[in-house]
mmCIF file of N, CA and C in Angstrom:
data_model
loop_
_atom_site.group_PDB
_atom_site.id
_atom_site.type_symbol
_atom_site.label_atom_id
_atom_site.label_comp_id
_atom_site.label_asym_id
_atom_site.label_seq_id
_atom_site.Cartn_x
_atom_site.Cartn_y
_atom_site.Cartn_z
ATOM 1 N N UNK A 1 178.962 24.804 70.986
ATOM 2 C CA UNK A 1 179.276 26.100 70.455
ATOM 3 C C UNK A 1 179.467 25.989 68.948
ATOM 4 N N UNK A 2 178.486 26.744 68.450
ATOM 5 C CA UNK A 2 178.672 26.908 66.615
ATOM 6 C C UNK A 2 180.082 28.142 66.668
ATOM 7 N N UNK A 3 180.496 27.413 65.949
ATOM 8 C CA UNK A 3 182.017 28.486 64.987
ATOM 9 C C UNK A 3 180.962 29.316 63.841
ATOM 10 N N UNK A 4 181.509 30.129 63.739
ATOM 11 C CA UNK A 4 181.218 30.724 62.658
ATOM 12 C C UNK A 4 182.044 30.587 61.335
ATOM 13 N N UNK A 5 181.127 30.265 60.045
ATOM 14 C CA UNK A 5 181.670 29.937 59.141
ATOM 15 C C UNK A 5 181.678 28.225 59.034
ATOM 16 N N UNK A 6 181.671 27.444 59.661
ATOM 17 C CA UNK A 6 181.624 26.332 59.934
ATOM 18 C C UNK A 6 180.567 25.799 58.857
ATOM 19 N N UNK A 7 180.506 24.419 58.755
ATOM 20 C CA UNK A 7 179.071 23.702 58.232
ATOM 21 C C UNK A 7 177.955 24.271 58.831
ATOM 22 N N UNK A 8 177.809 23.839 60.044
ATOM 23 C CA UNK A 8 176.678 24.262 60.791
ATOM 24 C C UNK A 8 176.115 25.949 60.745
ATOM 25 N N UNK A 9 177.394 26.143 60.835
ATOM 26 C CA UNK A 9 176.982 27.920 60.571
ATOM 27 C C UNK A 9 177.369 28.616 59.515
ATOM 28 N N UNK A 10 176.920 28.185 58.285
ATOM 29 C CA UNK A 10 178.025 29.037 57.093
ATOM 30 C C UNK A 10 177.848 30.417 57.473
ATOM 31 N N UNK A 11 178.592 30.940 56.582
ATOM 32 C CA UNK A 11 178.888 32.683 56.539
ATOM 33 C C UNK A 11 178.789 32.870 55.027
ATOM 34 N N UNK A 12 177.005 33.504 54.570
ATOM 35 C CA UNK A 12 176.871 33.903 53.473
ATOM 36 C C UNK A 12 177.548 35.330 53.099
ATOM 37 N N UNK A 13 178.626 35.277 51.670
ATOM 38 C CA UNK A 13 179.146 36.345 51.400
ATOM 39 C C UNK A 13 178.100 37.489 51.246
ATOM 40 N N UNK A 14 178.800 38.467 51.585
ATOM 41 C CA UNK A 14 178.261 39.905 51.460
ATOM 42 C C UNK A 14 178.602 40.713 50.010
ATOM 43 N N UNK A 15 177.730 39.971 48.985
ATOM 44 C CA UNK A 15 178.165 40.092 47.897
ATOM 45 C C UNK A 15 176.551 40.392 47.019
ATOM 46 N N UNK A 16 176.093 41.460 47.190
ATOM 47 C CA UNK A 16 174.824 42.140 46.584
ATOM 48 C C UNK A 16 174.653 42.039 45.507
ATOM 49 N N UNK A 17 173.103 41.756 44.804
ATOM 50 C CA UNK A 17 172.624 41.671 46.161
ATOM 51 C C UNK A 17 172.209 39.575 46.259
ATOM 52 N N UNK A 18 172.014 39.678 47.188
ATOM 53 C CA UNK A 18 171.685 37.512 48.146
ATOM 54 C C UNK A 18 170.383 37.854 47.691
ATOM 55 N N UNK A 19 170.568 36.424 47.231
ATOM 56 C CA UNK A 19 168.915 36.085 46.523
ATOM 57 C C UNK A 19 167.885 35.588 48.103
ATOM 58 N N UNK A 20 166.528 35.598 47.495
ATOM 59 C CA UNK A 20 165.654 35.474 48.478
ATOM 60 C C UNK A 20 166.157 34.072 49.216
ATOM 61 N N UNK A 21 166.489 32.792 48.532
ATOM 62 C CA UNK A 21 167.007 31.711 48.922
ATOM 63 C C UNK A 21 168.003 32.020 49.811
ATOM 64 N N UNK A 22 169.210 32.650 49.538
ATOM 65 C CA UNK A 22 169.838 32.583 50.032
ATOM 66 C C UNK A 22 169.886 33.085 51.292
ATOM 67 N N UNK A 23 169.215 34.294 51.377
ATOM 68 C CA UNK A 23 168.953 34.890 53.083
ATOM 69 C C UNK A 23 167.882 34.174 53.442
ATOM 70 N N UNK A 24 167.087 33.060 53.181
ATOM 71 C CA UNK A 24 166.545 32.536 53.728
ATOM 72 C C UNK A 24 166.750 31.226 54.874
ATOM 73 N N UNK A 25 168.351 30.911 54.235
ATOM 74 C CA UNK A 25 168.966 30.046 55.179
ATOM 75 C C UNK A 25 169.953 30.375 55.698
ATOM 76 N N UNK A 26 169.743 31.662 56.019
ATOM 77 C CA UNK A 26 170.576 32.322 57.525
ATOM 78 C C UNK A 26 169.586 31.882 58.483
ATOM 79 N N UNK A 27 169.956 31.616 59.364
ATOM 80 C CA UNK A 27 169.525 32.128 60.546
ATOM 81 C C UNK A 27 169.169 32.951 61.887
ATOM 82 N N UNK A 28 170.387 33.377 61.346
ATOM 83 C CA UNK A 28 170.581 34.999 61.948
ATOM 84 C C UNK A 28 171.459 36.063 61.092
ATOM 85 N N UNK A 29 171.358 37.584 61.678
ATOM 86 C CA UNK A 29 172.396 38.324 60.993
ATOM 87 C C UNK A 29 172.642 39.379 62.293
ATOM 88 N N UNK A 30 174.013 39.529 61.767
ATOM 89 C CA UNK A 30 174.827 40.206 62.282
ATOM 90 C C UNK A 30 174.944 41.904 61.978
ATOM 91 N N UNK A 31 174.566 43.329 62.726
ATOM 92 C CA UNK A 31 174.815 44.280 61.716
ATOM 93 C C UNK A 31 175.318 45.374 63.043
ATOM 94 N N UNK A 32 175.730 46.373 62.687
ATOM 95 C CA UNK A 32 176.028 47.662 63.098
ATOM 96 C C UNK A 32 174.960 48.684 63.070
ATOM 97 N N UNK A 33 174.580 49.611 63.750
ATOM 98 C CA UNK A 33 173.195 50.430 63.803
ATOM 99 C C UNK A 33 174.214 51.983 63.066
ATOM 100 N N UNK A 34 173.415 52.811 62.657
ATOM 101 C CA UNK A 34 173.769 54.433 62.676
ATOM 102 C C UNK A 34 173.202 54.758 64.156
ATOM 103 N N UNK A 35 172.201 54.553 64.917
ATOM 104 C CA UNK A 35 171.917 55.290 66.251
ATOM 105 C C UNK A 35 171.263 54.179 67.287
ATOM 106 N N UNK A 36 170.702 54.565 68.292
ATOM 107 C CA UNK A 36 170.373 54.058 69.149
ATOM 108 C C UNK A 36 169.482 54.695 70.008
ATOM 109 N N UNK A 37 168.300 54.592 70.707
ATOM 110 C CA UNK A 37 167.597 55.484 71.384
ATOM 111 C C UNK A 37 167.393 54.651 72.742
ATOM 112 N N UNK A 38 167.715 55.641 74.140
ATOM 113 C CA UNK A 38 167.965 55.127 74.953
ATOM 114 C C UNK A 38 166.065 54.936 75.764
ATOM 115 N N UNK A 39 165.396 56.263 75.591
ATOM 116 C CA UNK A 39 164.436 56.371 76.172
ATOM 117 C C UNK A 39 163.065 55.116 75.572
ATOM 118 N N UNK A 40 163.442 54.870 74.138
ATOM 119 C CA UNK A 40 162.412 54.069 73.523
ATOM 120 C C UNK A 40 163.107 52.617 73.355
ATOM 121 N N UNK A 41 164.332 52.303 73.458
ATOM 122 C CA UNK A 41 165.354 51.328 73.222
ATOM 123 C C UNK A 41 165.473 50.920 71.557
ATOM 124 N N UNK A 42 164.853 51.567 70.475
ATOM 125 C CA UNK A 42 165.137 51.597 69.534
ATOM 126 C C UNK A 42 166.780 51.608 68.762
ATOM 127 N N UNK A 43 166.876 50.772 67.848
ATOM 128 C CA UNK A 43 167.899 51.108 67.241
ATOM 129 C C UNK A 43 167.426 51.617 65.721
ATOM 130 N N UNK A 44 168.407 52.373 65.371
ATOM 131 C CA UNK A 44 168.188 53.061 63.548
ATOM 132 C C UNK A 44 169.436 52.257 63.106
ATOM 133 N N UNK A 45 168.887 51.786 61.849
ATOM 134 C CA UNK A 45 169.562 51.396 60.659
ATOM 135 C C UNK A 45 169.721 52.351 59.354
ATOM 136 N N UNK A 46 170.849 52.899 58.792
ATOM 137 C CA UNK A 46 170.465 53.255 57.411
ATOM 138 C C UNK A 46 171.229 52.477 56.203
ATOM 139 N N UNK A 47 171.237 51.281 56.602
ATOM 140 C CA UNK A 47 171.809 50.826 55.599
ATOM 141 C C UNK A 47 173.059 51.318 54.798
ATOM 142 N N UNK A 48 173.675 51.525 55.980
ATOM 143 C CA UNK A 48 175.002 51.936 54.933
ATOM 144 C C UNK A 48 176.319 50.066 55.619
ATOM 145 N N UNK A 49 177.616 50.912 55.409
ATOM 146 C CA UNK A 49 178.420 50.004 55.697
ATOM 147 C C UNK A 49 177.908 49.357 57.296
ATOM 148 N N UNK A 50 178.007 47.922 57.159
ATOM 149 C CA UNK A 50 177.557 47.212 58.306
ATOM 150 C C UNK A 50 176.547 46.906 58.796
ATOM 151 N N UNK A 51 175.670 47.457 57.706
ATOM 152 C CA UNK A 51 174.193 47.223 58.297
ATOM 153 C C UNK A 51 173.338 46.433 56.823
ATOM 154 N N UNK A 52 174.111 46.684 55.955
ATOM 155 C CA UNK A 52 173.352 45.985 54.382
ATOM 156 C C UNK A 52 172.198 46.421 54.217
ATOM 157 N N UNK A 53 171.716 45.685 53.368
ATOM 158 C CA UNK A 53 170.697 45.914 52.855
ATOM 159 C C UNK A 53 169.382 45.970 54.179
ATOM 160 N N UNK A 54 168.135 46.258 53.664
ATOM 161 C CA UNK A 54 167.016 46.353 54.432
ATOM 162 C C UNK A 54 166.399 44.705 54.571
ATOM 163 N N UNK A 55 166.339 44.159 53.272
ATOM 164 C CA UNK A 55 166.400 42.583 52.849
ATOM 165 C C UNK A 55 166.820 41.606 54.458
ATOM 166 N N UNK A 56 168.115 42.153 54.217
ATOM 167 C CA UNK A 56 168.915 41.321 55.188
ATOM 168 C C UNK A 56 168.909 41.263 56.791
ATOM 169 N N UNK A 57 167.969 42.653 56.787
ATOM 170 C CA UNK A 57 167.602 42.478 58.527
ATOM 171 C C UNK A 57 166.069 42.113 58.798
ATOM 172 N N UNK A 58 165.583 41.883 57.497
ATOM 173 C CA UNK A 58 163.536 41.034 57.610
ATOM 174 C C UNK A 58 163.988 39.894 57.678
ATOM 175 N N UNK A 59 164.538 38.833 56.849
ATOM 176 C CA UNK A 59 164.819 37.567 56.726
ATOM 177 C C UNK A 59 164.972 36.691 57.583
ATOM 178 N N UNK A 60 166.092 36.666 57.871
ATOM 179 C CA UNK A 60 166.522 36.334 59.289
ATOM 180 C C UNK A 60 165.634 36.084 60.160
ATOM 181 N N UNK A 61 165.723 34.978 61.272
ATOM 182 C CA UNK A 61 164.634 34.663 62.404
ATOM 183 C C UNK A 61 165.352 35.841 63.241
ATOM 184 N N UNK A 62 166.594 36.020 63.541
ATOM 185 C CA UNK A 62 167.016 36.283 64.817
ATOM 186 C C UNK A 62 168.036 37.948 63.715
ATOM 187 N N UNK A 63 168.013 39.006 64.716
ATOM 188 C CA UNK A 63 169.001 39.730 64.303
ATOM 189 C C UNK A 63 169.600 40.686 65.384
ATOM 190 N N UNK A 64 170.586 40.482 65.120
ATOM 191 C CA UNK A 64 172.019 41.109 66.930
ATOM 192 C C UNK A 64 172.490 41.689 65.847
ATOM 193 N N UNK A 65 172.385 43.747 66.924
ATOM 194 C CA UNK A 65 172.870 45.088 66.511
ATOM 195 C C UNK A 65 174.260 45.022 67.290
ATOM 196 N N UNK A 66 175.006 45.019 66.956
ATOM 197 C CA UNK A 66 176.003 45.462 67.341
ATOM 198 C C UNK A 66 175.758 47.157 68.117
ATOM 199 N N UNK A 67 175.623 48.066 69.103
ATOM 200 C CA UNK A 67 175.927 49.135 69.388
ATOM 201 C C UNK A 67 176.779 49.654 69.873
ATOM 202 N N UNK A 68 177.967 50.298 69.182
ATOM 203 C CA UNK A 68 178.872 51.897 69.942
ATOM 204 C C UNK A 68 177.781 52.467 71.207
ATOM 205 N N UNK A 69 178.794 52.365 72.715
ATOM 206 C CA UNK A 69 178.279 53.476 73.708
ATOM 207 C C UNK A 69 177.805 54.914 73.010
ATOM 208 N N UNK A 70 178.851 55.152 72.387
ATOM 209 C CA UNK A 70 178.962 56.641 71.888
ATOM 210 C C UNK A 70 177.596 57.041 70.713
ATOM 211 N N UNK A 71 176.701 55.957 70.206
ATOM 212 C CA UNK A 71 176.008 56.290 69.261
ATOM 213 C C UNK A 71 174.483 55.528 70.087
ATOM 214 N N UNK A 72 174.452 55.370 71.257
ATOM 215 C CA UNK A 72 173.133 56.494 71.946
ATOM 216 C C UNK A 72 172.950 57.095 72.422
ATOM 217 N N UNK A 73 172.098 57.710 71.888
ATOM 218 C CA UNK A 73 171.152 58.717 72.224
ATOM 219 C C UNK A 73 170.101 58.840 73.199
ATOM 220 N N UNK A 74 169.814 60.398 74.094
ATOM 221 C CA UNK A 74 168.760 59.806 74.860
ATOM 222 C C UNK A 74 167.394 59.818 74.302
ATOM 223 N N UNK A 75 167.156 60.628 73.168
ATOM 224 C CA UNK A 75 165.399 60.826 73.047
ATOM 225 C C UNK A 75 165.779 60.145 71.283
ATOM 226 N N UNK A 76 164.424 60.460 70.671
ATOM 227 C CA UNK A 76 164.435 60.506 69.433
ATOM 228 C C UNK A 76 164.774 61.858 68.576
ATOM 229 N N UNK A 77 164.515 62.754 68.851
ATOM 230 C CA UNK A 77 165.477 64.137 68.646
ATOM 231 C C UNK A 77 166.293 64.210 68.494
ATOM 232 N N UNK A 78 166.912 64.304 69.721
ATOM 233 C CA UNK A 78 168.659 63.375 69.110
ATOM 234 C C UNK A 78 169.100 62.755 68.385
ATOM 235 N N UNK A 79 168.325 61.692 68.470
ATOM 236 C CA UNK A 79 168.753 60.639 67.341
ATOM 237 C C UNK A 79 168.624 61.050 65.936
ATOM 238 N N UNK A 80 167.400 61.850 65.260
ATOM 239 C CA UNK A 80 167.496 62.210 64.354
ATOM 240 C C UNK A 80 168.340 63.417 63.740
ATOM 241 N N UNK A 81 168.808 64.143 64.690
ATOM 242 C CA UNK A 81 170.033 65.131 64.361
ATOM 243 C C UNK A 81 170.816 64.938 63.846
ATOM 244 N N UNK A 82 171.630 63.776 64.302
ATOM 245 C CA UNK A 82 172.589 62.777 64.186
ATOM 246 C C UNK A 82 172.705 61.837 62.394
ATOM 247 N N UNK A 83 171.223 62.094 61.713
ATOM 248 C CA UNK A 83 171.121 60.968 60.904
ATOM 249 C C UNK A 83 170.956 61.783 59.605
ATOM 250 N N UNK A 84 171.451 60.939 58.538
ATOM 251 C CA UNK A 84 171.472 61.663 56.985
ATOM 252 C C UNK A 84 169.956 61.667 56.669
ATOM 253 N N UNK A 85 169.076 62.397 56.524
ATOM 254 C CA UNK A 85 167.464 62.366 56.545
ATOM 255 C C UNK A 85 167.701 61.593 54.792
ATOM 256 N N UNK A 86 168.318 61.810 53.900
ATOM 257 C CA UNK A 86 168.540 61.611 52.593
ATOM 258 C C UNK A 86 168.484 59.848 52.773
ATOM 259 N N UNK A 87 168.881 59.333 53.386
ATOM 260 C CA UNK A 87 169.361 57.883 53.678
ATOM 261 C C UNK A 87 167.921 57.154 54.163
ATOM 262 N N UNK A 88 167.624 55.992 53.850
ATOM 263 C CA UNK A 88 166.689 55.290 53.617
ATOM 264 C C UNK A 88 167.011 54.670 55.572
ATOM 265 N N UNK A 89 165.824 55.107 56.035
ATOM 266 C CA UNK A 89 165.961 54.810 57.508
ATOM 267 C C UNK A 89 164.837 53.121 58.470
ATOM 268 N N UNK A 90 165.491 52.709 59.269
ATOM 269 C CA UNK A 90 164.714 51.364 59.501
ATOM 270 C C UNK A 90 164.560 51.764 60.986
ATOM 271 N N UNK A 91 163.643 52.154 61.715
ATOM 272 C CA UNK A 91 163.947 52.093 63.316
ATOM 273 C C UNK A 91 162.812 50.960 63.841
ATOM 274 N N UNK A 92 163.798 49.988 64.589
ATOM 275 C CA UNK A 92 163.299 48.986 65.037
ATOM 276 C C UNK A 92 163.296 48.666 66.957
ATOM 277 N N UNK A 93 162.101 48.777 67.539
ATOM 278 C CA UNK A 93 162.090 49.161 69.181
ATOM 279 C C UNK A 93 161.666 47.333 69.604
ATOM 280 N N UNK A 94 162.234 46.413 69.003
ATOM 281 C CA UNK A 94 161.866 45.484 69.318
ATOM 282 C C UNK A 94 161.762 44.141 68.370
ATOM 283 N N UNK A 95 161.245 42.649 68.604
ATOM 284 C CA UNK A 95 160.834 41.996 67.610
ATOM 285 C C UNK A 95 160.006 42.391 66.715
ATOM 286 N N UNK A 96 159.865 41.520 65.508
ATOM 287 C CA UNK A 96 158.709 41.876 64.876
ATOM 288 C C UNK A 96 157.283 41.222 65.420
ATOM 289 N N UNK A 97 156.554 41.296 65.434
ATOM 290 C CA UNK A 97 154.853 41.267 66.169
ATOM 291 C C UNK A 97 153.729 41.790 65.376
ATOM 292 N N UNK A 98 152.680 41.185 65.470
ATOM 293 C CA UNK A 98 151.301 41.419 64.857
ATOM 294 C C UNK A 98 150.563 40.692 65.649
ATOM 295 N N UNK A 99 148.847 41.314 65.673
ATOM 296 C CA UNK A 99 148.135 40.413 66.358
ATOM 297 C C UNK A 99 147.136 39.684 64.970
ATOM 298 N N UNK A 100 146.858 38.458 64.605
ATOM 299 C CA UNK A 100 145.970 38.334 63.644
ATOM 300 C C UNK A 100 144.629 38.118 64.520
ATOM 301 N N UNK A 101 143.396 38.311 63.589
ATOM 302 C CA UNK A 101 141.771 38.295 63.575
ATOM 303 C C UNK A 101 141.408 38.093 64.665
ATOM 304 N N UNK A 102 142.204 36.860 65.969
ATOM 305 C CA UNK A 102 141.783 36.894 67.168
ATOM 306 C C UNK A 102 142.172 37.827 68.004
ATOM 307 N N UNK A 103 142.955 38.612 68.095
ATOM 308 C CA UNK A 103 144.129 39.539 68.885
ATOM 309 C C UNK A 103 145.048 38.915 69.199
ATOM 310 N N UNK A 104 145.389 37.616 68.677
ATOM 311 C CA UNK A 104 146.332 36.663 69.066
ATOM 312 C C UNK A 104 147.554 36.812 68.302
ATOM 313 N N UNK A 105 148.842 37.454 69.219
ATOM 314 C CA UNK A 105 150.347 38.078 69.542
ATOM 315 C C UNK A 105 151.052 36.867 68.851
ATOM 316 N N UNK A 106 151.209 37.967 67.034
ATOM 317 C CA UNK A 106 151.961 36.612 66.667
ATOM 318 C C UNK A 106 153.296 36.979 66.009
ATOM 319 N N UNK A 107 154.629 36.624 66.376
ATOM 320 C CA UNK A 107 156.072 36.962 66.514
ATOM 321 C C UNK A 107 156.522 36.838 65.377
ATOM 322 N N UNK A 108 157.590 37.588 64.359
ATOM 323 C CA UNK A 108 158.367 37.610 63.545
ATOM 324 C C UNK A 108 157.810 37.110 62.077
ATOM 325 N N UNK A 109 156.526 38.287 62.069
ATOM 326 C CA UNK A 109 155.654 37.938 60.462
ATOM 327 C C UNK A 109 156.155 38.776 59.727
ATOM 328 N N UNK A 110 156.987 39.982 60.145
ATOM 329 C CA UNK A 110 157.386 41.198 59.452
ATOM 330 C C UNK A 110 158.386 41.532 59.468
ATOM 331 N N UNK A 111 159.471 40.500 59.679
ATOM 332 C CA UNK A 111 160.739 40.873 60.263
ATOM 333 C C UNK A 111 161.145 39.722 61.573
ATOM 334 N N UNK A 112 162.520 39.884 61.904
ATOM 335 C CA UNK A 112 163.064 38.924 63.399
ATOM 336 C C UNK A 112 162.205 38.618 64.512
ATOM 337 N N UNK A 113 161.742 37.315 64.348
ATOM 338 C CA UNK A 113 161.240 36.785 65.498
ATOM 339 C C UNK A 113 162.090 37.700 67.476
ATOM 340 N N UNK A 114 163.656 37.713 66.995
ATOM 341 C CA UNK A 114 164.454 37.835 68.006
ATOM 342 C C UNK A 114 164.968 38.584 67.717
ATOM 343 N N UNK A 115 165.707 39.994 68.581
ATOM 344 C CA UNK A 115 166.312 41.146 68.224
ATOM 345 C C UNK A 115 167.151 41.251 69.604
ATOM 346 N N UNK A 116 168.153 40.739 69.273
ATOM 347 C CA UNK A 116 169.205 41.219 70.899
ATOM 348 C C UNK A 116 170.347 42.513 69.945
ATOM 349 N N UNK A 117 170.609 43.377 70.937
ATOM 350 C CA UNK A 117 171.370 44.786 71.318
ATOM 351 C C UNK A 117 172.411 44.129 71.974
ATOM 352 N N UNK A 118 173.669 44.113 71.589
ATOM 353 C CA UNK A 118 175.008 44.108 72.291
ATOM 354 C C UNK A 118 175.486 45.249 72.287
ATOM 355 N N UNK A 119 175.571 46.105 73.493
ATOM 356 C CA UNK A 119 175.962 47.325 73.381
ATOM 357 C C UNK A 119 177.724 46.987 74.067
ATOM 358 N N UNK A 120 178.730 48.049 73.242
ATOM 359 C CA UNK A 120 179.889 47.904 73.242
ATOM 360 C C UNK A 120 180.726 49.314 74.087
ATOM 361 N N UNK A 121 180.844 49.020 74.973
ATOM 362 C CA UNK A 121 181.699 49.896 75.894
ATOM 363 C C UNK A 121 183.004 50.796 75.416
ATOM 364 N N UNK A 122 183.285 51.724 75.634
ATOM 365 C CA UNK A 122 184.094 52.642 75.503
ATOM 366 C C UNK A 122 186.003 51.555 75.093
ATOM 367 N N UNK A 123 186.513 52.068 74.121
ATOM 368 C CA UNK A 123 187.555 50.778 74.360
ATOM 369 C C UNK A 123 188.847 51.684 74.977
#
């Protein structure tokens, strides 16, 4: 079990903005969503508190949303009701993926190889 903060796992400050180096040796990141869509399993980011920069959720191999029950939604309608249209928006329904020249399915060229959803129950 990695500790967090540890050698093995530092904990780069959240101190804007982290140079390309430096989010490059995360390995993962940690963030909070603005929404959630239940029908497409999408989560929205707008980069406000808890979610950082846009930077900080491409980098990363791996990135875990934290989700509030209360902030999904069932369609995309919803979801956008809900959201500051003014605010710079990220909706992500999965890893990142591309196929190159062969059609050959290739993982995390554009963003997180890995994208896990911890959704958080009513407290």
């Amino acid at each position: 079990m990695l500790r967090y903060g540890s050698e093995r796992c530092p904990r780069l400050p959240h101190v804007p903005p982290l140079t390309v180096g430096q989010l490059d040796t995360a390995d993962a990141v940690v963030t909070t969503v603005a929404a959630a869509i239940a029908v497409t399993g999408t989560v929205v980011l707008h980069h406000g508190p808890g979610q950082g920069r846009r930077a900080l959720t491409l980098l990363p191999d791996q990135h875990i949303c934290l989700v509030r029950a209360d902030q999904i939604t069932p369609d995309v309608p919803d979801a956008l009701r809900r959201l500051d249209p003014s605010r710079p928006l990220t909706l992500m329904s999965g890893p990142s993926a591309t196929s190159d020249i062969e059609l050959e399915r290739v993982e995390g060229v554009h963003g997180p190889r890995t994208l896990d959803i911890i959704v958080l129950g009513d407290a």
